[in-house]
Amino acid sequence: MPCSRCQERPATEGGPLCADCRAAAPEDASAPAAGAAAPEAPAPGGVAGSEPAAPEGAASLVKAPAAESGPAPAPAVPASAPAAGAATAPAASAAPAGGAPVPVTTPPAASATPNLSPVVVRPPAPGTYQPLRSPVGLGLAAVILLGVVAVTDIVAALAAFNIRRVVTAMSDGGFLAVGQEDADFADMMMAGASGAQLLALLATVPVFIVWFHRVRANAGLFAPDRFTRGTGWAIGGWFIPIAFLWIPRGVAAETWRASRTDPHAPDDHERATLLNVWWGLFVAAWIATRFADRRYERAESLHEIVSAADFVVLACLLDIVAAVVAALFVHRLTRMQHAKALRGAGNPV
């Protein structure tokens, strides 16, 4: 084997240099330090460095140097990165007999962090929250219509009192004591007042129920934990026979508590006295009206007509007071919710 330095004299045993080159540069004959690159062995019949360099980007190969009359050279070991999930420690390369260990390039460690898709934060779908809706317009309309109801009740009370006067005159002085025109006018006035009451009631009830539902919905945003019934009871509760005498009152009480400045304060904070008075008058007026109407329809004698007219007057008076207190209740609850919305409670208006 020729000397790896001068390529003229044969190399000495135990090294790649000849005796002269070894004496001239004894440091070259020393063993390579750990981790240093091994000298490239010349191919048989060729010159060292005659191999073409590997193109950039290709996997580099680490070859074991061939030894004279030694074992077959070790197979080339690719220095590319191992497959995902493989161990990152490099395999030990077989060293040729009589030669230095062949260093192996350590592949880069595989990343332990998996590839994660970006998290997309989508905006909330429309309709996932319910904003506050102003009850001021509906409240004003309900107050006006309740005033109209009170006016028709006044007219009905006057008509019933006139009927009573005419019938009493007939009872005391006979039918000839009252003229036919007075009797016809009394009947016409009573029928007209009853029709006006019905029209006013039909106009007021839808507006009042819509307002009642709106303030209940707003109160559910103010303090949702203060309710035992859903929002639909603010409408459906009025149409359940018999039960409408207490279900709407419960909804109104919970709405009042939630609309206060502090919904979780004790009951003596902003008492619901106006609500209780209104509801008591409403129930009393409803019962008195049903009773008076039936009594008037079934009256046959003059005495029965006079008694029925007295009950009609009493029912009308109760209904007038109930309508006035109901208007005050609507105004107060609407003002409470409007003031609370202006302070920023609940969702934006």
C-alpha positions as a Markdown table, in Angstrom:
| # | Residue | x | y | z |
|---|---|---|---|---|
| 1 | Met | 0.0 | 0.0 | 0.0 |
| 2 | Pro | 1.6 | 3.3 | -1.0 |
| 3 | Cys | 2.0 | 6.2 | 1.5 |
| 4 | Ser | -1.1 | 8.3 | 1.8 |
| 5 | Arg | 1.1 | 11.5 | 1.9 |
| 6 | Cys | 3.9 | 11.1 | -0.7 |
| 7 | Gln | 2.3 | 8.3 | -2.7 |
| 8 | Glu | 5.8 | 7.0 | -3.6 |
| 9 | Arg | 7.2 | 4.9 | -0.8 |
| 10 | Pro | 5.3 | 2.0 | 0.7 |
| 11 | Ala | 3.5 | 2.6 | 4.0 |
| 12 | Thr | 4.8 | 1.1 | 7.2 |
| 13 | Glu | 2.9 | -1.5 | 9.1 |
| 14 | Gly | 0.4 | -0.1 | 11.5 |
| 15 | Gly | -0.1 | 3.2 | 9.7 |
| 16 | Pro | -0.9 | 4.9 | 6.3 |
| 17 | Leu | 2.5 | 6.8 | 6.2 |
| 18 | Cys | 5.9 | 5.7 | 5.1 |
| 19 | Ala | 8.9 | 5.8 | 7.5 |
| 20 | Asp | 10.2 | 9.2 | 6.1 |
| 21 | Cys | 6.8 | 10.9 | 6.2 |
| 22 | Arg | 6.2 | 9.5 | 9.6 |
| 23 | Ala | 9.5 | 10.9 | 10.9 |
| 24 | Ala | 8.9 | 14.3 | 9.2 |
| 25 | Ala | 5.4 | 14.7 | 10.7 |
| 26 | Pro | 4.9 | 12.4 | 13.7 |
| 27 | Glu | 1.7 | 14.2 | 14.6 |
| 28 | Asp | 0.1 | 13.1 | 11.4 |
| 29 | Ala | 0.7 | 9.5 | 12.4 |
| 30 | Ser | -1.2 | 9.8 | 15.7 |
| 31 | Ala | -4.7 | 8.4 | 16.0 |
| 32 | Pro | -7.5 | 10.8 | 15.2 |
| 33 | Ala | -9.2 | 12.5 | 18.1 |
| 34 | Ala | -12.6 | 11.3 | 19.2 |
| 35 | Gly | -15.3 | 12.8 | 17.0 |
| 36 | Ala | -12.7 | 13.9 | 14.2 |
| 37 | Ala | -13.4 | 13.0 | 10.6 |
| 38 | Ala | -11.5 | 9.9 | 9.4 |
| 39 | Pro | -9.1 | 10.2 | 6.4 |
| 40 | Glu | -10.7 | 9.2 | 3.1 |
| 41 | Ala | -9.3 | 5.9 | 1.8 |
| 42 | Pro | -8.3 | 5.9 | -1.8 |
| 43 | Ala | -10.1 | 3.7 | -4.1 |
| 44 | Pro | -8.2 | 0.7 | -5.5 |
| 45 | Gly | -6.2 | 1.8 | -8.6 |
| 46 | Gly | -7.1 | 5.4 | -8.1 |
| 47 | Val | -6.1 | 8.6 | -6.3 |
| 48 | Ala | -7.5 | 9.9 | -3.1 |
| 49 | Gly | -10.2 | 12.5 | -3.6 |
| 50 | Ser | -11.0 | 11.2 | -7.1 |
| 51 | Glu | -14.6 | 10.5 | -6.2 |
| 52 | Pro | -17.0 | 13.3 | -7.3 |
| 53 | Ala | -18.7 | 15.2 | -4.4 |
| 54 | Ala | -22.3 | 14.4 | -3.7 |
| 55 | Pro | -24.8 | 16.9 | -5.0 |
| 56 | Glu | -26.2 | 19.4 | -2.5 |
| 57 | Gly | -29.4 | 18.1 | -0.9 |
| 58 | Ala | -28.6 | 14.5 | -1.4 |
| 59 | Ala | -28.1 | 12.1 | 1.6 |
| 60 | Ser | -24.4 | 12.0 | 2.6 |
| 61 | Leu | -22.8 | 8.6 | 3.0 |
| 62 | Val | -20.1 | 7.8 | 5.6 |
| 63 | Lys | -17.8 | 5.0 | 4.4 |
| 64 | Ala | -15.5 | 2.9 | 6.3 |
| 65 | Pro | -11.9 | 3.0 | 5.0 |
| 66 | Ala | -10.7 | -0.1 | 3.2 |
| 67 | Ala | -7.8 | -2.0 | 4.9 |
| 68 | Glu | -5.3 | -4.1 | 3.1 |
| 69 | Ser | -6.0 | -7.8 | 3.4 |
| 70 | Gly | -8.8 | -6.9 | 6.0 |
| 71 | Pro | -12.5 | -7.7 | 6.1 |
| 72 | Ala | -14.9 | -6.2 | 3.6 |
| 73 | Pro | -15.7 | -2.6 | 4.1 |
| 74 | Ala | -18.8 | -1.8 | 6.1 |
| 75 | Pro | -22.0 | -0.8 | 4.1 |
| 76 | Ala | -22.6 | 2.8 | 3.7 |
| 77 | Val | -24.8 | 4.4 | 6.4 |
| 78 | Pro | -27.2 | 7.2 | 5.3 |
| 79 | Ala | -26.9 | 10.3 | 7.4 |
| 80 | Ser | -30.4 | 11.5 | 6.6 |
| 81 | Ala | -32.9 | 12.1 | 9.4 |
| 82 | Pro | -34.7 | 8.9 | 10.6 |
| 83 | Ala | -38.4 | 8.2 | 9.9 |
| 84 | Ala | -40.9 | 9.8 | 12.3 |
| 85 | Gly | -41.1 | 7.8 | 15.5 |
| 86 | Ala | -37.7 | 6.1 | 15.1 |
| 87 | Ala | -35.1 | 6.4 | 17.9 |
| 88 | Thr | -32.8 | 9.4 | 17.6 |
| 89 | Ala | -29.6 | 7.7 | 18.9 |
| 90 | Pro | -27.2 | 6.8 | 16.0 |
| 91 | Ala | -26.3 | 3.2 | 15.4 |
| 92 | Ala | -22.6 | 2.3 | 16.1 |
| 93 | Ser | -20.6 | 1.8 | 12.9 |
| 94 | Ala | -18.4 | -1.2 | 12.5 |
| 95 | Ala | -14.7 | -0.2 | 12.6 |
| 96 | Pro | -12.3 | -2.0 | 10.3 |
| 97 | Ala | -9.6 | -4.3 | 11.7 |
| 98 | Gly | -6.6 | -2.3 | 12.7 |
| 99 | Gly | -8.2 | 1.0 | 12.0 |
| 100 | Ala | -9.7 | 3.9 | 14.0 |
| 101 | Pro | -13.5 | 4.0 | 14.8 |
| 102 | Val | -15.5 | 5.6 | 12.1 |
| 103 | Pro | -17.6 | 8.5 | 13.4 |
| 104 | Val | -21.2 | 8.7 | 12.3 |
| 105 | Thr | -23.0 | 11.9 | 11.8 |
| 106 | Thr | -25.8 | 12.3 | 14.4 |
| 107 | Pro | -29.1 | 13.0 | 12.7 |
| 108 | Pro | -31.2 | 15.9 | 13.9 |
| 109 | Ala | -33.6 | 15.0 | 16.6 |
| 110 | Ala | -37.2 | 14.6 | 15.5 |
| 111 | Ser | -39.6 | 17.2 | 16.8 |
| 112 | Ala | -41.8 | 15.9 | 19.7 |
| 113 | Thr | -44.5 | 18.5 | 19.0 |
| 114 | Pro | -47.1 | 17.2 | 16.6 |
| 115 | Asn | -48.4 | 19.3 | 13.8 |
| 116 | Leu | -51.5 | 21.1 | 15.1 |
| 117 | Ser | -54.2 | 22.7 | 13.0 |
| 118 | Pro | -54.8 | 26.4 | 13.8 |
| 119 | Val | -57.7 | 27.0 | 16.1 |
| 120 | Val | -60.4 | 29.0 | 14.4 |
| 121 | Val | -62.6 | 31.1 | 16.7 |
| 122 | Arg | -65.9 | 31.6 | 15.0 |
| 123 | Pro | -68.2 | 34.5 | 15.9 |
| 124 | Pro | -71.4 | 33.5 | 17.8 |
| 125 | Ala | -74.3 | 32.6 | 15.5 |
| 126 | Pro | -77.0 | 35.2 | 15.2 |
| 127 | Gly | -79.8 | 34.8 | 17.7 |
| 128 | Thr | -77.7 | 33.3 | 20.5 |
| 129 | Tyr | -78.5 | 36.2 | 22.8 |
| 130 | Gln | -81.5 | 38.3 | 23.3 |
| 131 | Pro | -81.1 | 42.1 | 23.6 |
| 132 | Leu | -83.3 | 44.3 | 25.7 |
| 133 | Arg | -86.3 | 45.8 | 24.0 |
| 134 | Ser | -87.7 | 49.1 | 25.2 |
| 135 | Pro | -91.2 | 48.8 | 26.8 |
| 136 | Val | -91.8 | 52.6 | 26.8 |
| 137 | Gly | -93.9 | 52.8 | 23.6 |
| 138 | Leu | -96.1 | 49.8 | 24.5 |
| 139 | Gly | -96.4 | 51.1 | 28.1 |
| 140 | Leu | -97.6 | 54.4 | 26.9 |
| 141 | Ala | -100.2 | 52.8 | 24.6 |
| 142 | Ala | -101.4 | 50.5 | 27.4 |
| 143 | Val | -101.8 | 53.5 | 29.8 |
| 144 | Ile | -103.8 | 55.4 | 27.2 |
| 145 | Leu | -106.0 | 52.4 | 26.5 |
| 146 | Leu | -106.6 | 51.8 | 30.2 |
| 147 | Gly | -107.7 | 55.4 | 30.4 |
| 148 | Val | -110.2 | 54.7 | 27.6 |
| 149 | Val | -111.5 | 51.7 | 29.6 |
| 150 | Ala | -112.0 | 53.8 | 32.6 |
| 151 | Val | -114.0 | 56.4 | 30.6 |
| 152 | Thr | -116.2 | 53.7 | 29.1 |
| 153 | Asp | -116.8 | 52.3 | 32.7 |
| 154 | Ile | -117.9 | 55.8 | 33.7 |
| 155 | Val | -120.3 | 55.9 | 30.9 |
| 156 | Ala | -121.6 | 52.4 | 31.7 |
| 157 | Ala | -122.0 | 53.4 | 35.4 |
| 158 | Leu | -124.1 | 56.5 | 34.3 |
| 159 | Ala | -126.2 | 54.3 | 32.0 |
| 160 | Ala | -126.9 | 51.8 | 34.8 |
| 161 | Phe | -127.8 | 54.6 | 37.2 |
| 162 | Asn | -130.2 | 56.1 | 34.6 |
| 163 | Ile | -131.8 | 52.7 | 34.1 |
| 164 | Arg | -132.2 | 52.5 | 37.9 |
| 165 | Arg | -133.8 | 55.9 | 38.0 |
| 166 | Val | -136.3 | 55.1 | 35.2 |
| 167 | Val | -137.2 | 51.7 | 36.7 |
| 168 | Thr | -137.6 | 53.2 | 40.2 |
| 169 | Ala | -140.0 | 55.9 | 38.8 |
| 170 | Met | -142.0 | 53.2 | 37.1 |
| 171 | Ser | -142.1 | 51.2 | 40.3 |
| 172 | Asp | -143.3 | 54.2 | 42.3 |
| 173 | Gly | -145.7 | 55.9 | 39.9 |
| 174 | Gly | -146.5 | 53.2 | 37.4 |
| 175 | Phe | -145.5 | 52.9 | 33.8 |
| 176 | Leu | -147.3 | 56.1 | 32.9 |
| 177 | Ala | -144.9 | 58.0 | 35.3 |
| 178 | Val | -142.1 | 57.7 | 32.7 |
| 179 | Gly | -142.4 | 58.7 | 29.1 |
| 180 | Gln | -141.6 | 56.3 | 26.3 |
| 181 | Glu | -138.8 | 58.4 | 25.1 |
| 182 | Asp | -137.0 | 58.3 | 28.5 |
| 183 | Ala | -137.3 | 54.5 | 28.6 |
| 184 | Asp | -136.0 | 54.1 | 25.1 |
| 185 | Phe | -133.1 | 56.5 | 25.7 |
| 186 | Ala | -132.2 | 54.6 | 28.9 |
| 187 | Asp | -132.1 | 51.2 | 27.0 |
| 188 | Met | -130.1 | 52.7 | 24.2 |
| 189 | Met | -127.6 | 54.3 | 26.5 |
| 190 | Met | -127.1 | 51.0 | 28.4 |
| 191 | Ala | -126.6 | 49.1 | 25.2 |
| 192 | Gly | -124.2 | 51.7 | 23.8 |
| 193 | Ala | -122.2 | 51.8 | 27.0 |
| 194 | Ser | -121.9 | 48.0 | 27.0 |
| 195 | Gly | -120.7 | 48.0 | 23.4 |
| 196 | Ala | -118.1 | 50.7 | 24.2 |
| 197 | Gln | -116.8 | 48.7 | 27.1 |
| 198 | Leu | -116.4 | 45.7 | 24.9 |
| 199 | Leu | -114.5 | 47.6 | 22.2 |
| 200 | Ala | -112.2 | 49.3 | 24.7 |
| 201 | Leu | -111.5 | 45.9 | 26.3 |
| 202 | Leu | -110.7 | 44.2 | 22.9 |
| 203 | Ala | -108.3 | 47.1 | 22.1 |
| 204 | Thr | -106.6 | 47.1 | 25.5 |
| 205 | Val | -106.1 | 43.4 | 26.2 |
| 206 | Pro | -103.7 | 42.7 | 23.2 |
| 207 | Val | -101.6 | 45.8 | 23.9 |
| 208 | Phe | -101.4 | 45.1 | 27.6 |
| 209 | Ile | -100.4 | 41.4 | 27.1 |
| 210 | Val | -97.7 | 42.3 | 24.6 |
| 211 | Trp | -96.3 | 44.9 | 27.0 |
| 212 | Phe | -96.5 | 42.4 | 29.8 |
| 213 | His | -94.5 | 39.8 | 27.8 |
| 214 | Arg | -91.9 | 42.4 | 26.9 |
| 215 | Val | -91.2 | 43.5 | 30.5 |
| 216 | Arg | -91.1 | 39.8 | 31.5 |
| 217 | Ala | -88.5 | 39.1 | 28.8 |
| 218 | Asn | -86.4 | 42.1 | 29.8 |
| 219 | Ala | -86.6 | 41.1 | 33.5 |
| 220 | Gly | -85.3 | 37.7 | 32.5 |
| 221 | Leu | -82.1 | 39.4 | 31.2 |
| 222 | Phe | -81.8 | 41.5 | 34.3 |
| 223 | Ala | -82.0 | 38.6 | 36.8 |
| 224 | Pro | -82.7 | 35.2 | 35.2 |
| 225 | Asp | -82.3 | 33.4 | 38.5 |
| 226 | Arg | -85.4 | 35.1 | 40.0 |
| 227 | Phe | -88.0 | 33.3 | 37.8 |
| 228 | Thr | -89.8 | 30.0 | 38.3 |
| 229 | Arg | -91.8 | 30.2 | 35.0 |
| 230 | Gly | -90.7 | 30.8 | 31.5 |
| 231 | Thr | -91.4 | 33.9 | 29.3 |
| 232 | Gly | -94.3 | 32.2 | 27.6 |
| 233 | Trp | -96.3 | 32.3 | 30.8 |
| 234 | Ala | -96.6 | 36.0 | 30.4 |
| 235 | Ile | -99.0 | 35.4 | 27.5 |
| 236 | Gly | -100.3 | 31.9 | 28.1 |
| 237 | Gly | -101.2 | 32.5 | 31.7 |
| 238 | Trp | -104.0 | 34.9 | 30.8 |
| 239 | Phe | -105.9 | 32.2 | 28.7 |
| 240 | Ile | -106.0 | 29.4 | 31.2 |
| 241 | Pro | -109.5 | 29.2 | 32.8 |
| 242 | Ile | -109.6 | 30.0 | 36.5 |
| 243 | Ala | -105.8 | 29.8 | 36.7 |
| 244 | Phe | -105.5 | 33.2 | 35.1 |
| 245 | Leu | -106.6 | 34.6 | 38.5 |
| 246 | Trp | -103.2 | 33.9 | 40.0 |
| 247 | Ile | -100.6 | 32.8 | 37.3 |
| 248 | Pro | -100.2 | 36.3 | 35.8 |
| 249 | Arg | -99.9 | 37.8 | 39.2 |
| 250 | Gly | -96.9 | 35.4 | 40.0 |
| 251 | Val | -95.2 | 36.4 | 36.7 |
| 252 | Ala | -95.8 | 40.1 | 37.5 |
| 253 | Ala | -94.3 | 39.7 | 41.0 |
| 254 | Glu | -91.2 | 38.0 | 39.7 |
| 255 | Thr | -90.9 | 40.6 | 36.9 |
| 256 | Trp | -91.2 | 43.4 | 39.6 |
| 257 | Arg | -88.4 | 41.8 | 41.7 |
| 258 | Ala | -86.1 | 41.4 | 38.8 |
| 259 | Ser | -86.6 | 45.0 | 37.6 |
| 260 | Arg | -85.7 | 46.5 | 41.0 |
| 261 | Thr | -82.4 | 48.3 | 41.5 |
| 262 | Asp | -81.1 | 45.3 | 43.4 |
| 263 | Pro | -83.0 | 42.2 | 42.2 |
| 264 | His | -81.6 | 40.1 | 45.1 |
| 265 | Ala | -82.5 | 42.5 | 47.9 |
| 266 | Pro | -85.1 | 41.5 | 50.5 |
| 267 | Asp | -88.8 | 41.8 | 49.6 |
| 268 | Asp | -89.1 | 45.0 | 51.7 |
| 269 | His | -86.8 | 46.7 | 49.2 |
| 270 | Glu | -89.0 | 48.6 | 46.7 |
| 271 | Arg | -92.2 | 46.8 | 47.8 |
| 272 | Ala | -94.7 | 45.7 | 45.2 |
| 273 | Thr | -97.6 | 47.4 | 46.9 |
| 274 | Leu | -98.9 | 48.9 | 43.7 |
| 275 | Leu | -98.8 | 45.4 | 42.0 |
| 276 | Asn | -100.8 | 43.8 | 44.9 |
| 277 | Val | -103.4 | 46.6 | 45.0 |
| 278 | Trp | -103.9 | 46.4 | 41.2 |
| 279 | Trp | -104.2 | 42.6 | 41.2 |
| 280 | Gly | -106.7 | 42.7 | 44.1 |
| 281 | Leu | -108.8 | 45.3 | 42.3 |
| 282 | Phe | -108.6 | 43.4 | 39.0 |
| 283 | Val | -109.9 | 40.1 | 40.6 |
| 284 | Ala | -112.6 | 41.9 | 42.5 |
| 285 | Ala | -113.8 | 43.9 | 39.4 |
| 286 | Trp | -113.8 | 40.8 | 37.3 |
| 287 | Ile | -115.9 | 38.8 | 39.8 |
| 288 | Ala | -118.3 | 41.8 | 40.3 |
| 289 | Thr | -118.7 | 42.4 | 36.6 |
| 290 | Arg | -119.5 | 38.7 | 35.9 |
| 291 | Phe | -122.0 | 38.7 | 38.7 |
| 292 | Ala | -123.7 | 42.0 | 37.7 |
| 293 | Asp | -124.0 | 41.0 | 34.1 |
| 294 | Arg | -125.7 | 37.7 | 34.9 |
| 295 | Arg | -128.0 | 39.4 | 37.4 |
| 296 | Tyr | -129.0 | 42.1 | 34.9 |
| 297 | Glu | -129.6 | 39.5 | 32.1 |
| 298 | Arg | -131.9 | 37.4 | 34.4 |
| 299 | Ala | -133.8 | 40.3 | 35.9 |
| 300 | Glu | -137.5 | 40.3 | 35.0 |
| 301 | Ser | -139.4 | 42.3 | 37.7 |
| 302 | Leu | -138.8 | 46.0 | 38.3 |
| 303 | His | -137.3 | 45.2 | 41.7 |
| 304 | Glu | -134.8 | 42.8 | 40.2 |
| 305 | Ile | -133.8 | 45.3 | 37.5 |
| 306 | Val | -133.2 | 48.0 | 40.2 |
| 307 | Ser | -131.0 | 45.5 | 42.2 |
| 308 | Ala | -129.1 | 44.4 | 39.1 |
| 309 | Ala | -128.5 | 48.1 | 38.1 |
| 310 | Asp | -127.0 | 48.7 | 41.6 |
| 311 | Phe | -124.6 | 45.8 | 41.0 |
| 312 | Val | -123.7 | 47.1 | 37.6 |
| 313 | Val | -122.8 | 50.5 | 39.1 |
| 314 | Leu | -120.7 | 48.9 | 41.8 |
| 315 | Ala | -118.8 | 46.7 | 39.2 |
| 316 | Cys | -118.2 | 49.8 | 37.0 |
| 317 | Leu | -116.8 | 51.7 | 40.0 |
| 318 | Leu | -114.4 | 48.8 | 40.8 |
| 319 | Asp | -113.4 | 48.5 | 37.2 |
| 320 | Ile | -112.6 | 52.3 | 37.0 |
| 321 | Val | -110.4 | 52.1 | 40.1 |
| 322 | Ala | -108.7 | 48.9 | 38.8 |
| 323 | Ala | -108.0 | 50.5 | 35.4 |
| 324 | Val | -106.5 | 53.6 | 37.0 |
| 325 | Val | -104.3 | 51.5 | 39.3 |
| 326 | Ala | -103.3 | 49.2 | 36.4 |
| 327 | Ala | -102.2 | 52.3 | 34.4 |
| 328 | Leu | -100.1 | 53.4 | 37.4 |
| 329 | Phe | -98.6 | 49.9 | 37.6 |
| 330 | Val | -97.7 | 49.9 | 33.9 |
| 331 | His | -96.1 | 53.3 | 34.2 |
| 332 | Arg | -94.1 | 52.4 | 37.3 |
| 333 | Leu | -92.7 | 49.1 | 36.0 |
| 334 | Thr | -91.9 | 50.6 | 32.6 |
| 335 | Arg | -90.0 | 53.4 | 34.3 |
| 336 | Met | -88.1 | 51.0 | 36.5 |
| 337 | Gln | -86.9 | 48.9 | 33.5 |
| 338 | His | -86.1 | 52.0 | 31.5 |
| 339 | Ala | -84.0 | 53.4 | 34.3 |
| 340 | Lys | -82.2 | 50.1 | 34.8 |
| 341 | Ala | -81.5 | 49.8 | 31.1 |
| 342 | Leu | -79.9 | 53.3 | 31.1 |
| 343 | Arg | -77.7 | 52.3 | 34.0 |
| 344 | Gly | -76.3 | 49.5 | 31.7 |
| 345 | Ala | -77.9 | 46.5 | 33.4 |
| 346 | Gly | -78.4 | 43.4 | 31.1 |
| 347 | Asn | -77.6 | 43.4 | 27.4 |
| 348 | Pro | -77.3 | 46.6 | 25.4 |
| 349 | Val | -80.6 | 48.1 | 24.4 |
